Coordinates of C-alpha atoms and ligand atoms in Angstrom, one line a residue:
M1 CA 125.7 182.6 113.5
K2 CA 124.5 182.0 109.9
K3 CA 124.5 178.3 109.1
H4 CA 125.9 176.6 106.0
N5 CA 122.5 175.6 104.7
Y6 CA 122.4 172.4 102.5
S7 CA 118.6 171.9 102.8
A8 CA 117.0 170.4 99.8
G9 CA 114.0 172.6 99.7
P10 CA 112.8 175.0 100.9
C11 CA 116.4 176.1 100.9
I12 CA 119.0 178.8 101.1
L13 CA 118.3 182.1 99.3
P14 CA 120.7 185.0 98.9
Q15 CA 121.1 186.9 102.2
E16 CA 120.3 190.1 100.4
V17 CA 116.9 188.6 99.4
F18 CA 116.2 187.9 103.1
E19 CA 117.1 191.5 104.1
K20 CA 115.2 193.2 101.3
S21 CA 112.1 191.1 101.7
A22 CA 112.2 191.6 105.5
A23 CA 112.3 195.4 104.9
A24 CA 109.3 195.1 102.5
I25 CA 107.3 193.4 105.2
L26 CA 107.7 196.5 107.3
D27 CA 107.5 199.2 104.7
F28 CA 107.1 198.3 101.0
N29 CA 108.6 200.9 98.6
H30 CA 108.4 203.6 101.2
S31 CA 104.6 203.4 101.0
G32 CA 104.1 203.3 104.7
L33 CA 102.4 199.9 104.1
S34 CA 103.6 196.3 104.4
I35 CA 103.7 194.2 101.3
L36 CA 101.5 191.8 103.2
E37 CA 98.7 194.4 103.6
I38 CA 98.4 195.9 100.1
S39 CA 96.1 194.9 97.3
H40 CA 97.6 192.6 94.7
R41 CA 95.9 194.9 92.2
S42 CA 97.8 197.9 93.5
K43 CA 100.2 199.6 91.0
D44 CA 103.2 198.7 93.1
F45 CA 102.4 195.0 93.2
V46 CA 101.3 194.8 89.6
A47 CA 104.8 196.2 88.8
V48 CA 106.4 193.4 90.8
M49 CA 104.4 190.7 89.0
D50 CA 105.2 192.2 85.6
E51 CA 108.9 192.5 86.3
A52 CA 109.1 189.0 87.7
R53 CA 107.5 187.5 84.7
A54 CA 109.6 189.5 82.3
L55 CA 112.8 188.7 84.2
V56 CA 112.1 185.0 84.0
L57 CA 111.9 185.1 80.2
E58 CA 115.0 187.4 80.0
L59 CA 117.2 185.2 82.2
L60 CA 116.1 182.0 80.3
G61 CA 116.7 183.7 76.9
L62 CA 113.1 183.3 75.9
E63 CA 112.0 186.9 75.3
G64 CA 110.0 187.4 72.1
K65 CA 109.9 183.7 71.3
G66 CA 106.2 183.0 72.0
Y67 CA 106.5 182.1 75.7
Q68 CA 104.6 183.3 78.7
A69 CA 105.9 183.1 82.3
L70 CA 103.2 182.4 84.9
F71 CA 103.3 182.5 88.6
M72 CA 100.6 180.3 90.1
H73 CA 99.8 178.4 93.3
G74 CA 99.9 174.7 94.0
G75 CA 103.5 173.8 93.7
A76 CA 105.1 171.5 91.1
S77 CA 102.7 168.9 92.3
L78 CA 99.7 170.7 90.9
E79 CA 101.7 171.1 87.6
F80 CA 101.8 167.3 87.5
L81 CA 98.1 167.4 86.7
M82 CA 97.8 170.8 84.9
V83 CA 100.2 169.5 82.3
P84 CA 98.1 166.6 81.1
C85 CA 94.9 168.6 81.6
N86 CA 96.2 171.2 79.2
L87 CA 98.2 169.1 76.8
M88 CA 96.7 165.6 76.6
K89 CA 94.0 165.1 74.0
Q90 CA 90.8 163.3 74.8
D91 CA 91.8 159.6 74.6
G92 CA 95.3 160.8 74.0
K93 CA 98.6 159.6 75.5
A94 CA 101.7 161.0 76.9
A95 CA 105.3 159.7 77.3
Y96 CA 107.2 160.0 80.5
L97 CA 110.8 159.4 81.5
D98 CA 110.8 157.8 85.0
T99 CA 113.9 159.0 86.8
G100 CA 112.6 159.2 90.4
T101 CA 110.0 160.0 92.9
W102 CA 108.9 163.2 91.3
A103 CA 108.7 161.8 87.8
N104 CA 106.6 159.0 89.3
N105 CA 104.2 161.4 91.0
A106 CA 103.9 163.2 87.6
I107 CA 103.0 159.9 85.9
K108 CA 100.4 159.1 88.6
E109 CA 98.6 162.3 88.0
A110 CA 98.7 162.0 84.2
K111 CA 96.8 158.7 84.4
F112 CA 93.7 160.7 85.5
F113 CA 93.6 162.2 82.1
G114 CA 94.7 159.5 79.7
E115 CA 97.3 156.8 78.8
T116 CA 100.9 157.2 80.0
V117 CA 103.8 155.4 78.3
V118 CA 107.0 155.1 80.3
A119 CA 109.7 155.7 77.7
A120 CA 112.4 154.4 80.1
S121 CA 112.9 154.0 83.8
S122 CA 115.9 153.6 86.1
K123 CA 113.7 152.3 89.0
E124 CA 115.4 148.9 89.1
A125 CA 118.7 150.6 90.0
N126 CA 117.0 152.8 92.7
Y127 CA 117.1 155.7 90.2
S128 CA 120.9 155.9 90.4
F129 CA 121.2 156.8 86.7
I130 CA 119.5 158.6 83.8
P131 CA 118.3 156.3 81.0
K132 CA 119.8 157.4 77.7
D133 CA 118.7 155.2 74.8
F134 CA 115.0 155.2 74.5
S135 CA 112.4 156.1 72.0
I136 CA 109.5 158.5 72.3
P137 CA 106.2 157.4 70.5
A138 CA 105.7 159.8 67.6
D139 CA 102.0 160.0 68.4
A140 CA 102.4 161.0 72.1
D141 CA 100.8 164.4 73.0
Y142 CA 104.0 165.3 74.8
F143 CA 107.1 164.0 76.4
H144 CA 107.7 164.8 80.1
C145 CA 111.1 164.6 81.9
T146 CA 112.6 165.8 85.1
S147 CA 115.8 167.8 84.6
N148 CA 117.2 167.2 88.1
N149 CA 116.2 164.4 90.5
T150 CA 116.4 166.2 93.8
I151 CA 116.1 163.0 95.9
F152 CA 118.4 160.7 94.0
G153 CA 121.1 163.2 93.0
T154 CA 121.0 162.7 89.2
Q155 CA 120.7 165.3 86.5
M156 CA 119.9 165.1 82.8
K157 CA 123.0 166.5 81.0
S158 CA 121.2 166.4 77.6
F159 CA 117.6 166.3 76.4
P160 CA 116.1 164.2 73.7
E161 CA 115.4 165.5 70.2
T162 CA 111.7 164.9 69.6
N163 CA 108.9 166.2 67.4
V164 CA 106.4 166.0 70.2
P165 CA 106.1 168.9 72.7
L166 CA 108.9 168.7 75.3
V167 CA 107.8 169.3 78.9
C168 CA 110.2 169.5 81.8
D169 CA 109.9 169.6 85.6
M170 CA 112.9 171.9 86.4
S171 CA 112.0 172.5 90.0
S172 CA 115.4 171.9 91.5
D173 CA 117.8 173.2 88.8
I174 CA 116.0 176.0 87.0
F175 CA 118.3 179.1 86.7
S176 CA 121.3 177.0 87.6
R177 CA 122.9 176.1 84.3
T178 CA 122.8 177.2 80.6
I179 CA 120.5 175.1 78.5
D180 CA 118.8 176.0 75.3
F181 CA 115.5 176.6 77.0
S182 CA 113.8 177.2 73.6
K183 CA 113.9 173.4 73.1
F184 CA 111.2 173.1 75.6
D185 CA 107.5 173.8 75.2
L186 CA 106.6 173.9 78.8
I187 CA 108.9 174.2 81.9
Y188 CA 107.7 174.4 85.4
A189 CA 109.2 174.7 88.9
G190 CA 108.1 175.1 92.4
A191 CA 109.7 178.3 93.6
Q192 CA 111.3 176.9 96.8
K193 CA 114.4 175.4 95.3
N194 CA 116.3 178.0 93.4
M195 CA 114.0 181.0 93.2
G196 CA 112.1 181.9 96.3
P197 CA 110.0 180.9 99.2
A198 CA 107.4 178.1 99.0
G199 CA 104.0 179.2 97.8
A200 CA 104.6 180.3 94.2
T201 CA 105.0 178.0 91.2
L202 CA 106.5 179.1 88.0
A203 CA 105.4 177.8 84.6
V204 CA 106.9 178.9 81.3
V205 CA 104.6 178.0 78.5
K206 CA 104.9 178.2 74.7
E207 CA 101.5 179.7 73.9
A208 CA 101.2 177.9 70.6
I209 CA 100.8 174.5 72.2
L210 CA 97.7 175.4 74.2
G211 CA 94.1 175.0 73.4
K212 CA 94.4 171.8 71.4
T213 CA 93.0 169.1 73.7
G214 CA 89.3 169.3 73.0
R215 CA 88.5 169.0 76.7
S216 CA 87.0 171.7 78.8
I217 CA 89.4 172.8 81.5
P218 CA 88.4 174.1 85.0
S219 CA 89.5 177.8 85.2
M220 CA 92.2 177.5 87.9
L221 CA 93.8 174.6 85.9
D222 CA 93.8 176.4 82.6
Y223 CA 97.1 178.0 81.5
Q224 CA 95.2 180.1 79.0
K225 CA 93.1 181.7 81.7
H226 CA 96.2 182.4 83.8
I227 CA 97.9 184.0 80.7
A228 CA 94.9 186.1 79.9
A229 CA 94.8 187.3 83.6
E230 CA 98.5 188.0 83.6
S231 CA 99.0 185.7 86.6
M232 CA 96.3 187.5 88.6
Y233 CA 93.3 185.1 87.9
N234 CA 92.9 185.0 91.6
T235 CA 95.0 186.5 94.4
P236 CA 98.6 185.5 93.7
A237 CA 101.2 184.5 96.3
V238 CA 102.2 188.1 96.8
F239 CA 105.1 187.7 99.1
P240 CA 106.7 184.6 97.5
V241 CA 106.4 186.3 94.1
Y242 CA 108.1 189.4 95.5
A243 CA 110.9 187.4 97.1
S244 CA 111.3 185.5 93.8
L245 CA 111.7 188.8 92.0
L246 CA 114.5 189.8 94.4
T247 CA 116.3 186.5 93.7
L248 CA 116.0 186.9 90.0
Q249 CA 117.3 190.5 90.3
W250 CA 120.2 189.1 92.4
L251 CA 120.9 186.5 89.7
K252 CA 120.9 189.1 86.9
S253 CA 123.2 191.4 88.9
L254 CA 125.7 188.5 89.1
G255 CA 125.7 188.1 85.4
G256 CA 122.8 185.7 84.9
I257 CA 122.7 182.0 84.5
S258 CA 126.0 181.6 82.7
A259 CA 127.8 183.3 85.6
I260 CA 126.1 181.2 88.3
E261 CA 126.7 178.1 86.3
K262 CA 130.5 178.6 86.6
I263 CA 130.2 178.8 90.4
N264 CA 127.8 175.9 90.6
E265 CA 130.4 173.8 88.6
Q266 CA 133.2 174.8 91.0
K267 CA 131.1 173.9 94.0
A268 CA 130.1 170.5 92.6
A269 CA 133.7 169.7 91.5
L270 CA 135.0 170.5 94.9
L271 CA 132.6 168.2 96.7
Y272 CA 132.6 165.3 94.2
T273 CA 136.4 165.3 94.1
E274 CA 136.4 164.8 97.9
I275 CA 133.7 162.2 97.8
D276 CA 135.8 160.2 95.3
R277 CA 139.1 160.8 97.0
N278 CA 138.1 160.2 100.6
P279 CA 138.1 156.4 101.3
L280 CA 135.4 156.9 104.0
F281 CA 132.7 158.0 101.5
K282 CA 131.1 157.0 98.2
G283 CA 128.7 158.7 95.9
T284 CA 125.3 157.0 95.1
A285 CA 124.6 158.4 91.6
N286 CA 126.2 157.2 88.4
I287 CA 129.2 159.5 87.9
E288 CA 128.2 160.9 84.4
D289 CA 124.7 161.6 85.7
R290 CA 125.6 163.3 88.9
S291 CA 123.7 166.4 89.9
N292 CA 125.4 169.7 90.3
M293 CA 122.6 170.7 92.6
N294 CA 122.0 167.8 95.0
A295 CA 125.1 165.5 95.7
T296 CA 124.0 162.2 97.3
F297 CA 126.7 160.2 99.2
L298 CA 127.1 157.5 101.8
L299 CA 129.6 156.6 104.5
N300 CA 131.2 153.3 103.6
D301 CA 130.9 152.3 107.2
E302 CA 127.7 153.4 109.0
A303 CA 129.6 153.1 112.3
H304 CA 131.3 156.4 111.5
A305 CA 128.0 158.3 111.3
P306 CA 127.8 159.5 114.9
L307 CA 131.3 161.1 114.6
F308 CA 130.7 162.6 111.2
D309 CA 127.3 164.0 112.3
E310 CA 128.9 165.6 115.3
L311 CA 131.6 167.2 113.2
W312 CA 129.4 168.8 110.6
K313 CA 127.0 170.1 113.2
K314 CA 129.9 171.6 115.0
A315 CA 131.1 173.3 111.8
G316 CA 127.7 175.1 111.5
I317 CA 126.4 172.8 108.7
S318 CA 122.6 172.2 108.4
G319 CA 120.4 170.1 106.3
I320 CA 122.6 167.3 104.9
P321 CA 120.9 164.1 106.0
G322 CA 119.7 162.2 102.9
H323 CA 116.2 161.6 101.9
R324 CA 114.7 158.5 103.6
S325 CA 114.5 156.6 100.3
V326 CA 118.3 156.9 99.7
G327 CA 119.7 157.3 103.2
G328 CA 123.2 158.7 103.8
Y329 CA 123.7 162.3 103.0
R330 CA 122.5 164.9 100.4
A331 CA 124.3 168.2 100.1
S332 CA 122.1 170.5 98.1
M333 CA 124.2 173.2 96.5
Y334 CA 121.6 175.6 95.1
N335 CA 122.5 178.9 93.5
A336 CA 122.7 180.9 96.7
L337 CA 125.0 178.5 98.5
P338 CA 128.5 180.0 98.5
L339 CA 131.6 178.1 97.5
E340 CA 133.0 178.7 101.1
S341 CA 130.2 176.6 102.5
V342 CA 131.2 173.7 100.3
Q343 CA 134.8 174.1 101.5
V344 CA 133.6 173.9 105.1
L345 CA 131.9 170.5 104.3
V346 CA 135.0 169.2 102.5
D347 CA 137.2 170.2 105.4
V348 CA 134.9 168.3 107.8
M349 CA 135.1 165.2 105.5
K350 CA 138.9 165.4 105.6
E351 CA 138.8 165.9 109.4
L352 CA 136.8 162.8 109.8
E353 CA 139.5 160.9 107.9
T354 CA 142.1 162.1 110.3
K355 CA 140.1 161.0 113.3
I356 CA 139.3 157.4 112.2
Ligands
PLP1 C1 110.5 169.5 95.2 C2 110.1 169.0 93.9 C3 108.8 168.8 93.5 C4 107.6 169.1 94.4 O1 107.4 170.4 94.5 P1 106.1 171.0 95.3 O2 106.2 172.4 94.9 O3 106.3 170.7 96.7 O4 104.9 170.4 94.7 C5 108.6 168.3 92.2 N1 109.6 168.0 91.4 C6 110.9 168.2 91.7 C7 112.0 167.9 90.8 C8 111.2 168.7 93.0 O5 112.5 168.8 93.4

């Protein structure tokens, strides 16, 4: 039986993506060849890459606005250093918003390239909220933030107005909600949270911000080289890019980001309403900053954990134990998770209440 998959990443993808990508492993486009055994330079795969890159810009509303979509390797964690390498001037500095583990990792890598200024941090409160009132130094080479904090269950509901380039790690909520994406100069995301299997990394770059650092950049770290090579500087992650394309096509067929956003809001409202109503549970994130993707919550009495764990497992739920730095539970409700799966979890929470 198919599980209700709340895994934080890699995570649930649409069932039709699993079926179509499985078919392509056996026979890609009726070619008599597997997608795993063809050249990435073949006409059929070049078409996949081109469509995936174009569909990213279409879904984000960034067509014809000076942006390039790139599929690369290395995960969001490699973007942590590609960003400063491509955007921080020699002896320059960059400003960061410290909202959790991933933001911290991004800051750590930027320090290899220059000075980092932490504009604000919620570390003292175990990252349970998003700092709001902070200023960004006007002479920073860019400002970096994390739109959704996968581990701590917080999400930025608005983004600062700034004259410096705006960079965002959107790994865990890209394609999940309508934002004016043209506010950003660089967006990046590991594929494995809302788009596809692990192994591909997406970057959406405004071309005009590149080439200004004065440093020489190793080829594989150079966005301009990846743009010139149309994401084929070296062998791309062929299968993850193909599965990502299928997910993007699925999203488009549903009506795009605004359509999925409505469902994501319903799912989050259903679960948070129960977390707040049920006296056995409490949420860990500041209410106004709660993530619609990753809901973090605790049992008020740890003694109930064995029974709760038994009940959700019996209901076919998978992947809800929280990250070790927060504890408790984390229900990740990415785009492909159906509303029905959230109802199953809510029913289990109510069932626990009747059994205590
Ligand atoms: C998962 C995650 C990362 C790390 O992604 P990798 O692709 O594993 O490097 C970075 N940032 C955020 C917000 C994440 O959720």
